[in-house]
PDB file of C-alpha atoms in Angstrom:
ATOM      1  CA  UNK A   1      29.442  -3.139 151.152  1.00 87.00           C
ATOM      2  CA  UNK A   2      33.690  -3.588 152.080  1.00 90.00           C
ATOM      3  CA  UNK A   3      32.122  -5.949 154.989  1.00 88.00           C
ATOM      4  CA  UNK A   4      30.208  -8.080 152.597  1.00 88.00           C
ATOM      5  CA  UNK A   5      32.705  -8.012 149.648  1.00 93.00           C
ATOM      6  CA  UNK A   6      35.295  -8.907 152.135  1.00 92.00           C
ATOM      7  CA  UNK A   7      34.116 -12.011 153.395  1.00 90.00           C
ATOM      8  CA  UNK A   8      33.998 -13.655 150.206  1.00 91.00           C
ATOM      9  CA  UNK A   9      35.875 -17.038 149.577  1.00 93.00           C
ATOM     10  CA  UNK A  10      38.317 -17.428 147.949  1.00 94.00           C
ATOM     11  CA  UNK A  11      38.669 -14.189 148.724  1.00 94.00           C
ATOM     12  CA  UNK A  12      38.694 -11.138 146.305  1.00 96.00           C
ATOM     13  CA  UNK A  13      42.395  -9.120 145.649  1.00 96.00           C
ATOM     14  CA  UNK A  14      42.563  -5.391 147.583  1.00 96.00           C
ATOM     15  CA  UNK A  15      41.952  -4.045 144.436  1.00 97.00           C
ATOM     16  CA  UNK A  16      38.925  -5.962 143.454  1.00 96.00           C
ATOM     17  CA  UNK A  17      37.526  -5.436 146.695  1.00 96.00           C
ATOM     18  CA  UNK A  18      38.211  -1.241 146.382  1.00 96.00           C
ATOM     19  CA  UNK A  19      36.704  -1.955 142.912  1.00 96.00           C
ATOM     20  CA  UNK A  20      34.095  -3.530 143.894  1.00 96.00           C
ATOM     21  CA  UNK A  21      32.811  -0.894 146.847  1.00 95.00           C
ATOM     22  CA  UNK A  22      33.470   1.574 144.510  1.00 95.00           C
ATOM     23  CA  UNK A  23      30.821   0.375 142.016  1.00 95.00           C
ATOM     24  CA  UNK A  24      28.470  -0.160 144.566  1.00 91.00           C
ATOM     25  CA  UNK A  25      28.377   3.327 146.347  1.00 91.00           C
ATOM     26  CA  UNK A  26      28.512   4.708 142.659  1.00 92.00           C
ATOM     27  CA  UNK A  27      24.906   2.989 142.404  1.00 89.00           C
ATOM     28  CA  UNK A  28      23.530   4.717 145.023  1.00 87.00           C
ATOM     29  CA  UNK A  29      23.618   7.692 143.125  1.00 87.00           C
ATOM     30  CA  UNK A  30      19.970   6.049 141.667  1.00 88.00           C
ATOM     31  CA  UNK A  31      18.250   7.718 144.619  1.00 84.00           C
ATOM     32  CA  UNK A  32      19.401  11.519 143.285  1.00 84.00           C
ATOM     33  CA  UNK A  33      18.357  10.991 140.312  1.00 86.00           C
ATOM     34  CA  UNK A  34      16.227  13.790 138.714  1.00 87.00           C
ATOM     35  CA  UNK A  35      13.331  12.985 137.661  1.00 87.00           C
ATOM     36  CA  UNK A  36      13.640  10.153 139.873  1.00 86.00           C
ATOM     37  CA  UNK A  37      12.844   6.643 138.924  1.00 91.00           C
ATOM     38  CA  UNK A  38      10.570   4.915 140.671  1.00 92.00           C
ATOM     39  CA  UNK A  39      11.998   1.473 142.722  1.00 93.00           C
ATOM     40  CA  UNK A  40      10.734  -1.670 144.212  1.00 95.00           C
ATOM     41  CA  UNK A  41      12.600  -4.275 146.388  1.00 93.00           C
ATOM     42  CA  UNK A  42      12.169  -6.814 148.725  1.00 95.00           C
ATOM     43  CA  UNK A  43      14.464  -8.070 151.381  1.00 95.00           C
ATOM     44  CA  UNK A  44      14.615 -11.128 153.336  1.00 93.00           C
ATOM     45  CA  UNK A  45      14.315 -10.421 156.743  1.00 95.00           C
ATOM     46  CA  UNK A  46      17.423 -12.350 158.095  1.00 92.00           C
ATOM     47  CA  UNK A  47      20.052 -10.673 156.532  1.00 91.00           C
ATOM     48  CA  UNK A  48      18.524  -7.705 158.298  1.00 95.00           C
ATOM     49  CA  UNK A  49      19.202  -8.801 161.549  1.00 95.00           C
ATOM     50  CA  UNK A  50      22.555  -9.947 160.458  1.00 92.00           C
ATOM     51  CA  UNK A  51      25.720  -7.248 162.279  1.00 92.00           C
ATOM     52  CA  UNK A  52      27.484  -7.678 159.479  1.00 88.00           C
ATOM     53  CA  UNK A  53      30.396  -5.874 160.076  1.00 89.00           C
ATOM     54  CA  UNK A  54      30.136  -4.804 163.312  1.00 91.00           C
ATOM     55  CA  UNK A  55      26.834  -3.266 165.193  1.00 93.00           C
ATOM     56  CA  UNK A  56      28.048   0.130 164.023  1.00 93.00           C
ATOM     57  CA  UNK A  57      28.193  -0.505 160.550  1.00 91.00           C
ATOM     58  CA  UNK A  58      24.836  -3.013 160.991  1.00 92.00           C
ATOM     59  CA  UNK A  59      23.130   0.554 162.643  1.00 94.00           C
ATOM     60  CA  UNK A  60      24.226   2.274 159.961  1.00 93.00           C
ATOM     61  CA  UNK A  61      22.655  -0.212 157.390  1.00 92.00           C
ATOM     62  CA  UNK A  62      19.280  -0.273 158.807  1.00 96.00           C
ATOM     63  CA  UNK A  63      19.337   3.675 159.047  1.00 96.00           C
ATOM     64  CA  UNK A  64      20.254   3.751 155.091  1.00 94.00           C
ATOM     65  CA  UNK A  65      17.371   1.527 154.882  1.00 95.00           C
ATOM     66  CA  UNK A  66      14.910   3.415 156.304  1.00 97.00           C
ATOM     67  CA  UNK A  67      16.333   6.734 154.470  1.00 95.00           C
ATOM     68  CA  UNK A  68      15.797   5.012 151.136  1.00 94.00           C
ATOM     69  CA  UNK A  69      12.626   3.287 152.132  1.00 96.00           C
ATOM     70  CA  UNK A  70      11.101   6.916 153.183  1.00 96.00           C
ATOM     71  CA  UNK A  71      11.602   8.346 149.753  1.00 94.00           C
ATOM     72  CA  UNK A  72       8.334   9.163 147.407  1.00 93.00           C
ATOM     73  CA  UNK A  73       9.938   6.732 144.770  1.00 94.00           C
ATOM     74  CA  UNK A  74      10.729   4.214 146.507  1.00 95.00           C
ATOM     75  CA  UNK A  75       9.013   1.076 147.678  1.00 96.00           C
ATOM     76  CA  UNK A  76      11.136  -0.905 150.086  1.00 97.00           C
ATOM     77  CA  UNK A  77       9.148  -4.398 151.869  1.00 97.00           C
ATOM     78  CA  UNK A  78      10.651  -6.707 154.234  1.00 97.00           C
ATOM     79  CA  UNK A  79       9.814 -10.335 153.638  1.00 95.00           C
ATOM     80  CA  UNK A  80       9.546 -11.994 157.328  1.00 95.00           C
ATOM     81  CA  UNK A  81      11.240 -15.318 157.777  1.00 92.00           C
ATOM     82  CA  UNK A  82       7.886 -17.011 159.302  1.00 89.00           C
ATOM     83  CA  UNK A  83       6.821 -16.953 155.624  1.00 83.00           C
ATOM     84  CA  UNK A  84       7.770 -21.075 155.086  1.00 76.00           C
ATOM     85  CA  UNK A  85       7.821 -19.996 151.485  1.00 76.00           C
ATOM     86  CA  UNK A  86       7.337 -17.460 148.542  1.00 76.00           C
ATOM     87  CA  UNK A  87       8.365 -17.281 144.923  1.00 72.00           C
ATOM     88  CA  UNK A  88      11.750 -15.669 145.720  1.00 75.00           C
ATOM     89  CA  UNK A  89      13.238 -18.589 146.798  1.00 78.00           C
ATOM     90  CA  UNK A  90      14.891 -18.843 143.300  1.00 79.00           C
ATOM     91  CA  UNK A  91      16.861 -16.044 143.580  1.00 83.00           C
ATOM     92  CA  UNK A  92      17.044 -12.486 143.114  1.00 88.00           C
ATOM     93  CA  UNK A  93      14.668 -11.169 140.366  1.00 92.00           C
ATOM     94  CA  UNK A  94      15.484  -7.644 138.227  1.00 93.00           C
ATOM     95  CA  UNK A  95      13.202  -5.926 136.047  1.00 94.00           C
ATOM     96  CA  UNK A  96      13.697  -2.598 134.550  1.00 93.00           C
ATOM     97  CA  UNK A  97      11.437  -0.931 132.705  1.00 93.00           C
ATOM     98  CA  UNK A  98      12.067   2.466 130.552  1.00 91.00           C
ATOM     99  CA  UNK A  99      10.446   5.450 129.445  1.00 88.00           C
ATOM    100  CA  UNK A 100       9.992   4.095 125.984  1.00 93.00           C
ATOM    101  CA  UNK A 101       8.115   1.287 127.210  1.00 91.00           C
ATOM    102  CA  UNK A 102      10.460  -1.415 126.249  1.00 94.00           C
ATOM    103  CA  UNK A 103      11.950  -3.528 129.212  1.00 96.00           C
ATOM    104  CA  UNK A 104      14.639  -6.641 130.356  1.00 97.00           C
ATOM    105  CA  UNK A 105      14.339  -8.602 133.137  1.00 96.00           C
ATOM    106  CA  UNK A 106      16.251 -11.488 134.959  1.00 94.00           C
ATOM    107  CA  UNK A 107      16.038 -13.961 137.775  1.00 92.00           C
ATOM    108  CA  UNK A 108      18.764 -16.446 139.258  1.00 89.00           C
ATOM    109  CA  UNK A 109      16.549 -19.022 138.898  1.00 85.00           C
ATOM    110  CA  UNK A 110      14.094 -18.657 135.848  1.00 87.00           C
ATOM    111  CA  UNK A 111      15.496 -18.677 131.809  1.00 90.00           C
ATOM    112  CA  UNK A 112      18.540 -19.611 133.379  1.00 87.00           C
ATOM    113  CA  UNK A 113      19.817 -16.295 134.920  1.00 89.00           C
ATOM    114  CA  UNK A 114      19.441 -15.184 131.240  1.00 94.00           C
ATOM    115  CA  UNK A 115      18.266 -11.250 130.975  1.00 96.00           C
ATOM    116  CA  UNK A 116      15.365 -11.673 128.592  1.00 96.00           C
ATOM    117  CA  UNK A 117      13.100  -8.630 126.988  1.00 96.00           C
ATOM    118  CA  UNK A 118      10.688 -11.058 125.459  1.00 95.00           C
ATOM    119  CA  UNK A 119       7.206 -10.002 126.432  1.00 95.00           C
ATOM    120  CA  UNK A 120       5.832 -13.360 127.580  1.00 95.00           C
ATOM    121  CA  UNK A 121       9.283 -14.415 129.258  1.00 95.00           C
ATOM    122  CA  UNK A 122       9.051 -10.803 131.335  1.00 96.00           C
ATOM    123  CA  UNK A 123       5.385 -11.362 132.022  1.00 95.00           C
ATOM    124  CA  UNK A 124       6.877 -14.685 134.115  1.00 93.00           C
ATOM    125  CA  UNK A 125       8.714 -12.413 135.564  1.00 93.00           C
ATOM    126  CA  UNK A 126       6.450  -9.713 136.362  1.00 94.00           C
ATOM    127  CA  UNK A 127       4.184 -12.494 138.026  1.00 93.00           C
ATOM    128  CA  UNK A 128       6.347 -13.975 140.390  1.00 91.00           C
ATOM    129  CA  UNK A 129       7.619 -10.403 141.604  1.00 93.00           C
ATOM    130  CA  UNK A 130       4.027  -9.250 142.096  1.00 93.00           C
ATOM    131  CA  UNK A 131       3.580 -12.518 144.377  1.00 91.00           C
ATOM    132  CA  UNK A 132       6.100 -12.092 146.447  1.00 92.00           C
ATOM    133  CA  UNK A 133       5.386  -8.231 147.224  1.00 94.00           C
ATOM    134  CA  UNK A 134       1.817  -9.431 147.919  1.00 93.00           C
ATOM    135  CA  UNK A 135       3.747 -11.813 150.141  1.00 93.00           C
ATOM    136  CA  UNK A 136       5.867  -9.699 151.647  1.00 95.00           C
ATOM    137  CA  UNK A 137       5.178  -6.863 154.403  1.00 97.00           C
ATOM    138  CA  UNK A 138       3.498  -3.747 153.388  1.00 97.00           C
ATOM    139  CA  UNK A 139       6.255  -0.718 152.528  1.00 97.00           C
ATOM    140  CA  UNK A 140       4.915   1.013 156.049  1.00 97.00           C
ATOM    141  CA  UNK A 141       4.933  -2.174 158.070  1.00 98.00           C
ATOM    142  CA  UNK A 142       8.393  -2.747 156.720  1.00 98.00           C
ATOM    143  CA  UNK A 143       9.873   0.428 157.876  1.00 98.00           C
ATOM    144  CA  UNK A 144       8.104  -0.271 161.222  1.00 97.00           C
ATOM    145  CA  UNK A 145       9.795  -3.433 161.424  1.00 97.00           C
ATOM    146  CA  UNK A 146      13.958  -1.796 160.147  1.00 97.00           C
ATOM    147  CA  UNK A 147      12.899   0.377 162.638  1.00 97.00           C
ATOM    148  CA  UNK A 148      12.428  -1.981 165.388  1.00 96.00           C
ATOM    149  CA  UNK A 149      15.436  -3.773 164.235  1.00 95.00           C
ATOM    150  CA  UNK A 150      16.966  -0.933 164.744  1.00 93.00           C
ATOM    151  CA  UNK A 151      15.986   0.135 168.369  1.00 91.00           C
ATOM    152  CA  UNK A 152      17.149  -4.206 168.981  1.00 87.00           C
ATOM    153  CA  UNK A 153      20.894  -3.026 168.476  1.00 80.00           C
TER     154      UNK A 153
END
């Protein structure tokens, strides 16, 4: 997280950076949760194989990964850079969905970047995600493939 924060430009003030770390490794604490949520993502495969921040942080990384990505909850896939497209090109895409069945999504490049909770405007949503985890490797072949990535560095 310092690694990525850090190479911003114009670059970010010591304490935004600190700030900014700190906020992320607070949101890890998602994975302890009890009862624990249950999460989806997909990741481009080239920032993978990016050593950002050195090969020992970049081990690291992919070890996290693979922590995370073995947990009941949680559905981690890779998408491989031979796809020549999917529907994530657009951005990153959030949906959250609660216990009381109500919901808000975004996506950097749908309704503007706007979080919505309108049914229709989240069932845009809820489409494009579901093609680009069909496009995406399966959860096991991802963890294959971090784990290969791994054993490369």
């Amino acid at each position: 997280a310092r690694a990525a924060i850090e190479a911003a430009q114009p670059p970010y003030s010591q304490d935004d950076v600190d700030r900014m770390v700190a906020g992320r490794m607070a949101r890890q604490s998602v994975f302890e949760r009890d009862p624990a949520p249950a999460i989806s993502f997909v990741l481009e495969e080239a920032p993978l194989r990016r050593p950002l921040g050195g090969t020992m942080v970049w081990r690291q990384q992919l070890e996290r990964l693979l922590e995370v990505g073995r947990l009941r909850n949680v559905s981690l896939q890779v998408m491989p850079t031979h796809r020549e497209v999917h529907s994530g090109l657009d951005g990153r895409i959030e949906l959250l969905k609660f216990a009381d069945g109500t919901a808000v999504g975004r996506c950097d490049g749908v309704f503007n970047g706007r979080p919505v909770s309108d049914p229709r405007q989240l069932r845009v949503l809820e489409l494009q995600y579901g093609t680009i985890r069909a496009q995406a490797l399966p959860p096991g072949e991802s963890l294959t493939f971090i784990e290969q990535l791994l054993g490369e560095t």
